[in-house]
Amino acid sequence: MDNVSYQRFPTVRIRDIKDDVLKFELRDTDASIANALRRIMIAEVPTLAIDLVEIESNSSVLNDEFLAHRLGLIPIVSDRAMEMRLSRDCDACDGDGRCEYCSIEFHLSVKCTGDQTLDVTSLDLVSSDPSIIPVDAAGRAADMGGFESNDTRGILIVKLRKGQELKLRAIARKGIGKDHAKWSPAATVTFQYEPEIHINEALMETLTLEEKQEWIDSSPTKVFELDPVSQQVVVVDPEAYTYDEEVLKKAEAMGKPGLVEIYSKEDSFIFTVESTGAIKASQMFLNAIEILKSKLDAVRLSFDTEEADDQFGELGAHMRGGGI
Amino acid sequence: MKVMNAATFTVEREDHTVGNVIRMQLHRDPSVLFAGYRLPHPLQYRLVVKIQTTSQSSPMQAYNLAITDLIKELDHLKAVFEHETSQKQADYY
């Protein structure tokens, strides 16, 4: 058995890392891996979301299923989601939602008694496990003494008038985005190829100042700039280039084809990962890598297929003219 | 018409996410003459991978080698990413 390996050695350089936004560069790997990780982050990283709602009393203006739908879309802090079991795989419970291995229970009990309209928000959801709460509530708790903006008031579920009441029990389960978008932890995940721009200096010199400015302005995004000191065209932001070929067409229209050469580096990607807050953006990426590894492991050929390989070899030998 | 050292694998319950990754990795193997994948129908959740190799290797070996290399590459990626994040957190404080 030969010990060759055709693996690549990717490199990562993180540009900006915050709790819900992550921007980094991924190099020396193939586009298929970048795309696979993007697809998995959107559709197959598991999170928790409300899946079953038992309504005891609802006299609000929204009907029951409308409320259940809205409750399902509330993002829930899902750091434990990877270790939890899917409800259908759980053998410890009888499916009624009281099992701690596969579900978390929430209660909501609000009645409007005053004259003012009462806002029922995600902060009113009371969890059976204090570490697993809706995302905004987590932000509130962590942001002690922080800015008191509109964002920290919780996600609005419904508004109640005097005398209206809402009492329900909700069960959150683990799931993936492929099943229903409420389980997707990603707000947006994008990656772009890193562009490489070469300006033909010799040709650039033959343009007048106005022509240079006109050429720079023909690009919809700000990629180039005219340096006032040296009167040269410089690249100010290569990543703003959206692969429209306006500058190339303009150069041709001015009679100077080949003024600039732009091509994308095939193995260099710039990822922007934005999370809903259910999972930290960096944790989402790590989970995606784990999930891709387990998928590949699952589709590996089993041992008996490798043995059948030998039979194949014999068949080949037979057909090649050897044997009886 | 029998073709030497060629095999077709049907993978159930997978799609482009896994198919494209395996195909591109197979292309890197010099003993693989042909590697391709397709989804026979977009509404059915399965894929078909077709591999042909030289007599040096066999489709099964090439497939398993591709998967092993991919898992190694992902392990490396994970280690590099974790190292970078810990560095960044260290710079923060």
PDB file of N, CA, C and O in Angstrom, chain A residues 10-17 22-29 34 190-195 238-239 265 267-273 285, chain B residues 77 80-81 84 88:
ATOM      1  N   PRO A  10      -4.589  24.214   4.030  1.00  0.00           N
ATOM      2  CA  PRO A  10      -5.165  25.563   3.973  1.00  0.00           C
ATOM      3  C   PRO A  10      -4.616  26.472   5.070  1.00  0.00           C
ATOM      4  O   PRO A  10      -4.169  26.015   6.111  1.00  0.00           O
ATOM      5  N   THR A  11      -4.657  27.769   4.791  1.00  0.00           N
ATOM      6  CA  THR A  11      -4.243  28.762   5.794  1.00  0.00           C
ATOM      7  C   THR A  11      -5.411  29.719   6.026  1.00  0.00           C
ATOM      8  O   THR A  11      -6.217  29.966   5.137  1.00  0.00           O
ATOM      9  N   VAL A  12      -5.453  30.249   7.242  1.00  0.00           N
ATOM     10  CA  VAL A  12      -6.539  31.150   7.615  1.00  0.00           C
ATOM     11  C   VAL A  12      -5.938  32.412   8.188  1.00  0.00           C
ATOM     12  O   VAL A  12      -4.981  32.352   8.969  1.00  0.00           O
ATOM     13  N   ARG A  13      -6.499  33.566   7.791  1.00  0.00           N
ATOM     14  CA  ARG A  13      -6.067  34.796   8.448  1.00  0.00           C
ATOM     15  C   ARG A  13      -7.340  35.539   8.822  1.00  0.00           C
ATOM     16  O   ARG A  13      -8.135  35.894   7.962  1.00  0.00           O
ATOM     17  N   ILE A  14      -7.516  35.772  10.112  1.00  0.00           N
ATOM     18  CA  ILE A  14      -8.762  36.392  10.552  1.00  0.00           C
ATOM     19  C   ILE A  14      -8.629  37.905  10.466  1.00  0.00           C
ATOM     20  O   ILE A  14      -7.656  38.486  10.941  1.00  0.00           O
ATOM     21  N   ARG A  15      -9.630  38.538   9.838  1.00  0.00           N
ATOM     22  CA  ARG A  15      -9.549  39.987   9.725  1.00  0.00           C
ATOM     23  C   ARG A  15     -10.268  40.652  10.871  1.00  0.00           C
ATOM     24  O   ARG A  15      -9.814  41.640  11.419  1.00  0.00           O
ATOM     25  N   ASP A  16     -11.472  40.149  11.168  1.00  0.00           N
ATOM     26  CA  ASP A  16     -12.284  40.805  12.176  1.00  0.00           C
ATOM     27  C   ASP A  16     -13.105  39.749  12.864  1.00  0.00           C
ATOM     28  O   ASP A  16     -13.768  38.956  12.190  1.00  0.00           O
ATOM     29  N   ILE A  17     -13.076  39.711  14.165  1.00  0.00           N
ATOM     30  CA  ILE A  17     -13.854  38.699  14.864  1.00  0.00           C
ATOM     31  C   ILE A  17     -14.664  39.356  15.974  1.00  0.00           C
ATOM     32  O   ILE A  17     -14.117  40.014  16.850  1.00  0.00           O
ATOM     33  N   LEU A  22     -17.971  37.475  11.587  1.00  0.00           N
ATOM     34  CA  LEU A  22     -16.603  36.977  11.471  1.00  0.00           C
ATOM     35  C   LEU A  22     -16.155  37.201  10.041  1.00  0.00           C
ATOM     36  O   LEU A  22     -16.858  36.837   9.109  1.00  0.00           O
ATOM     37  N   LYS A  23     -15.005  37.821   9.871  1.00  0.00           N
ATOM     38  CA  LYS A  23     -14.502  38.039   8.522  1.00  0.00           C
ATOM     39  C   LYS A  23     -13.087  37.494   8.472  1.00  0.00           C
ATOM     40  O   LYS A  23     -12.229  37.891   9.264  1.00  0.00           O
ATOM     41  N   PHE A  24     -12.851  36.550   7.549  1.00  0.00           N
ATOM     42  CA  PHE A  24     -11.516  35.982   7.484  1.00  0.00           C
ATOM     43  C   PHE A  24     -11.173  35.580   6.062  1.00  0.00           C
ATOM     44  O   PHE A  24     -12.030  35.510   5.192  1.00  0.00           O
ATOM     45  N   GLU A  25      -9.879  35.347   5.849  1.00  0.00           N
ATOM     46  CA  GLU A  25      -9.386  34.923   4.539  1.00  0.00           C
ATOM     47  C   GLU A  25      -8.987  33.459   4.624  1.00  0.00           C
ATOM     48  O   GLU A  25      -8.312  33.045   5.548  1.00  0.00           O
ATOM     49  N   LEU A  26      -9.417  32.711   3.627  1.00  0.00           N
ATOM     50  CA  LEU A  26      -9.098  31.284   3.560  1.00  0.00           C
ATOM     51  C   LEU A  26      -8.292  31.065   2.301  1.00  0.00           C
ATOM     52  O   LEU A  26      -8.723  31.399   1.211  1.00  0.00           O
ATOM     53  N   ARG A  27      -7.078  30.526   2.447  1.00  0.00           N
ATOM     54  CA  ARG A  27      -6.206  30.365   1.292  1.00  0.00           C
ATOM     55  C   ARG A  27      -5.760  28.930   1.126  1.00  0.00           C
ATOM     56  O   ARG A  27      -5.810  28.141   2.067  1.00  0.00           O
ATOM     57  N   ASP A  28      -5.264  28.624  -0.065  1.00  0.00           N
ATOM     58  CA  ASP A  28      -4.677  27.314  -0.372  1.00  0.00           C
ATOM     59  C   ASP A  28      -5.642  26.166  -0.176  1.00  0.00           C
ATOM     60  O   ASP A  28      -5.280  25.106   0.331  1.00  0.00           O
ATOM     61  N   THR A  29      -6.883  26.386  -0.568  1.00  0.00           N
ATOM     62  CA  THR A  29      -7.818  25.282  -0.556  1.00  0.00           C
ATOM     63  C   THR A  29      -8.723  25.441  -1.773  1.00  0.00           C
ATOM     64  O   THR A  29      -8.624  26.435  -2.482  1.00  0.00           O
ATOM     65  N   ALA A  34     -14.719  25.558   0.211  1.00  0.00           N
ATOM     66  CA  ALA A  34     -15.295  26.818   0.681  1.00  0.00           C
ATOM     67  C   ALA A  34     -16.810  26.786   0.502  1.00  0.00           C
ATOM     68  O   ALA A  34     -17.568  27.153   1.404  1.00  0.00           O
ATOM     69  N   THR A 190     -21.190  34.605   3.220  1.00  0.00           N
ATOM     70  CA  THR A 190     -20.786  34.846   1.839  1.00  0.00           C
ATOM     71  C   THR A 190     -19.283  34.635   1.716  1.00  0.00           C
ATOM     72  O   THR A 190     -18.542  34.775   2.692  1.00  0.00           O
ATOM     73  N   PHE A 191     -18.855  34.273   0.503  1.00  0.00           N
ATOM     74  CA  PHE A 191     -17.422  34.322   0.265  1.00  0.00           C
ATOM     75  C   PHE A 191     -17.189  34.831  -1.141  1.00  0.00           C
ATOM     76  O   PHE A 191     -18.023  34.650  -2.020  1.00  0.00           O
ATOM     77  N   GLN A 192     -16.088  35.520  -1.316  1.00  0.00           N
ATOM     78  CA  GLN A 192     -15.741  36.015  -2.645  1.00  0.00           C
ATOM     79  C   GLN A 192     -14.301  35.641  -2.955  1.00  0.00           C
ATOM     80  O   GLN A 192     -13.485  35.447  -2.063  1.00  0.00           O
ATOM     81  N   TYR A 193     -14.035  35.569  -4.244  1.00  0.00           N
ATOM     82  CA  TYR A 193     -12.660  35.329  -4.668  1.00  0.00           C
ATOM     83  C   TYR A 193     -11.870  36.610  -4.485  1.00  0.00           C
ATOM     84  O   TYR A 193     -12.366  37.703  -4.719  1.00  0.00           O
ATOM     85  N   GLU A 194     -10.626  36.459  -4.089  1.00  0.00           N
ATOM     86  CA  GLU A 194      -9.791  37.639  -3.929  1.00  0.00           C
ATOM     87  C   GLU A 194      -9.276  38.064  -5.289  1.00  0.00           C
ATOM     88  O   GLU A 194      -8.684  37.263  -6.008  1.00  0.00           O
ATOM     89  N   PRO A 195      -9.486  39.308  -5.673  1.00  0.00           N
ATOM     90  CA  PRO A 195      -9.033  39.728  -6.999  1.00  0.00           C
ATOM     91  C   PRO A 195      -7.581  40.163  -6.977  1.00  0.00           C
ATOM     92  O   PRO A 195      -7.065  40.654  -5.970  1.00  0.00           O
ATOM     93  N   PRO A 238      -9.049  46.654  -3.543  1.00  0.00           N
ATOM     94  CA  PRO A 238      -9.254  45.602  -4.568  1.00  0.00           C
ATOM     95  C   PRO A 238     -10.501  44.773  -4.312  1.00  0.00           C
ATOM     96  O   PRO A 238     -11.124  44.287  -5.240  1.00  0.00           O
ATOM     97  N   GLU A 239     -10.900  44.617  -3.046  1.00  0.00           N
ATOM     98  CA  GLU A 239     -12.049  43.755  -2.795  1.00  0.00           C
ATOM     99  C   GLU A 239     -13.376  44.399  -3.127  1.00  0.00           C
ATOM    100  O   GLU A 239     -14.385  43.716  -3.152  1.00  0.00           O
ATOM    101  N   LYS A 265      -7.933  35.115  -7.915  1.00  0.00           N
ATOM    102  CA  LYS A 265      -7.059  34.016  -7.476  1.00  0.00           C
ATOM    103  C   LYS A 265      -7.943  32.814  -7.149  1.00  0.00           C
ATOM    104  O   LYS A 265      -8.852  32.894  -6.348  1.00  0.00           O
ATOM    105  N   ASP A 267      -7.632  30.118  -5.502  1.00  0.00           N
ATOM    106  CA  ASP A 267      -7.674  29.378  -4.241  1.00  0.00           C
ATOM    107  C   ASP A 267      -7.655  30.306  -3.038  1.00  0.00           C
ATOM    108  O   ASP A 267      -7.225  29.933  -1.971  1.00  0.00           O
ATOM    109  N   SER A 268      -8.105  31.534  -3.231  1.00  0.00           N
ATOM    110  CA  SER A 268      -8.062  32.500  -2.141  1.00  0.00           C
ATOM    111  C   SER A 268      -9.455  33.082  -1.955  1.00  0.00           C
ATOM    112  O   SER A 268     -10.023  33.653  -2.876  1.00  0.00           O
ATOM    113  N   PHE A 269     -10.041  32.907  -0.754  1.00  0.00           N
ATOM    114  CA  PHE A 269     -11.418  33.338  -0.536  1.00  0.00           C
ATOM    115  C   PHE A 269     -11.503  34.241   0.674  1.00  0.00           C
ATOM    116  O   PHE A 269     -10.782  34.065   1.644  1.00  0.00           O
ATOM    117  N   ILE A 270     -12.448  35.184   0.586  1.00  0.00           N
ATOM    118  CA  ILE A 270     -12.692  36.067   1.720  1.00  0.00           C
ATOM    119  C   ILE A 270     -14.103  35.776   2.213  1.00  0.00           C
ATOM    120  O   ILE A 270     -15.078  36.031   1.533  1.00  0.00           O
ATOM    121  N   PHE A 271     -14.186  35.218   3.404  1.00  0.00           N
ATOM    122  CA  PHE A 271     -15.468  34.815   3.970  1.00  0.00           C
ATOM    123  C   PHE A 271     -16.015  35.896   4.874  1.00  0.00           C
ATOM    124  O   PHE A 271     -15.281  36.502   5.651  1.00  0.00           O
ATOM    125  N   THR A 272     -17.330  36.115   4.796  1.00  0.00           N
ATOM    126  CA  THR A 272     -18.003  36.950   5.786  1.00  0.00           C
ATOM    127  C   THR A 272     -19.108  36.101   6.384  1.00  0.00           C
ATOM    128  O   THR A 272     -20.008  35.662   5.679  1.00  0.00           O
ATOM    129  N   VAL A 273     -19.036  35.840   7.675  1.00  0.00           N
ATOM    130  CA  VAL A 273     -20.011  34.975   8.327  1.00  0.00           C
ATOM    131  C   VAL A 273     -20.784  35.797   9.346  1.00  0.00           C
ATOM    132  O   VAL A 273     -20.197  36.389  10.243  1.00  0.00           O
ATOM    133  N   PHE A 285     -18.512  28.189  12.352  1.00  0.00           N
ATOM    134  CA  PHE A 285     -17.564  27.697  11.365  1.00  0.00           C
ATOM    135  C   PHE A 285     -16.938  26.391  11.830  1.00  0.00           C
ATOM    136  O   PHE A 285     -16.798  25.432  11.066  1.00  0.00           O
TER     137      PHE A 285
ATOM    138  N   LEU B  77      -7.383  22.355   8.794  1.00  0.00           N
ATOM    139  CA  LEU B  77      -8.094  23.643   8.742  1.00  0.00           C
ATOM    140  C   LEU B  77      -8.627  24.013  10.114  1.00  0.00           C
ATOM    141  O   LEU B  77      -8.527  25.157  10.562  1.00  0.00           O
ATOM    142  N   VAL B  80      -5.759  25.146  12.332  1.00  0.00           N
ATOM    143  CA  VAL B  80      -5.280  26.491  11.960  1.00  0.00           C
ATOM    144  C   VAL B  80      -6.269  27.554  12.422  1.00  0.00           C
ATOM    145  O   VAL B  80      -5.885  28.591  12.967  1.00  0.00           O
ATOM    146  N   PHE B  81      -7.555  27.277  12.235  1.00  0.00           N
ATOM    147  CA  PHE B  81      -8.578  28.264  12.605  1.00  0.00           C
ATOM    148  C   PHE B  81      -8.609  28.470  14.112  1.00  0.00           C
ATOM    149  O   PHE B  81      -8.688  29.599  14.601  1.00  0.00           O
ATOM    150  N   GLU B  84      -5.704  30.563  15.118  1.00  0.00           N
ATOM    151  CA  GLU B  84      -5.898  31.979  14.776  1.00  0.00           C
ATOM    152  C   GLU B  84      -6.863  32.666  15.725  1.00  0.00           C
ATOM    153  O   GLU B  84      -6.625  33.808  16.124  1.00  0.00           O
ATOM    154  N   LYS B  88      -6.126  35.805  18.171  1.00  0.00           N
ATOM    155  CA  LYS B  88      -6.883  37.060  18.080  1.00  0.00           C
ATOM    156  C   LYS B  88      -7.439  37.433  19.445  1.00  0.00           C
ATOM    157  O   LYS B  88      -7.456  38.594  19.834  1.00  0.00           O
TER     158      LYS B  88
END
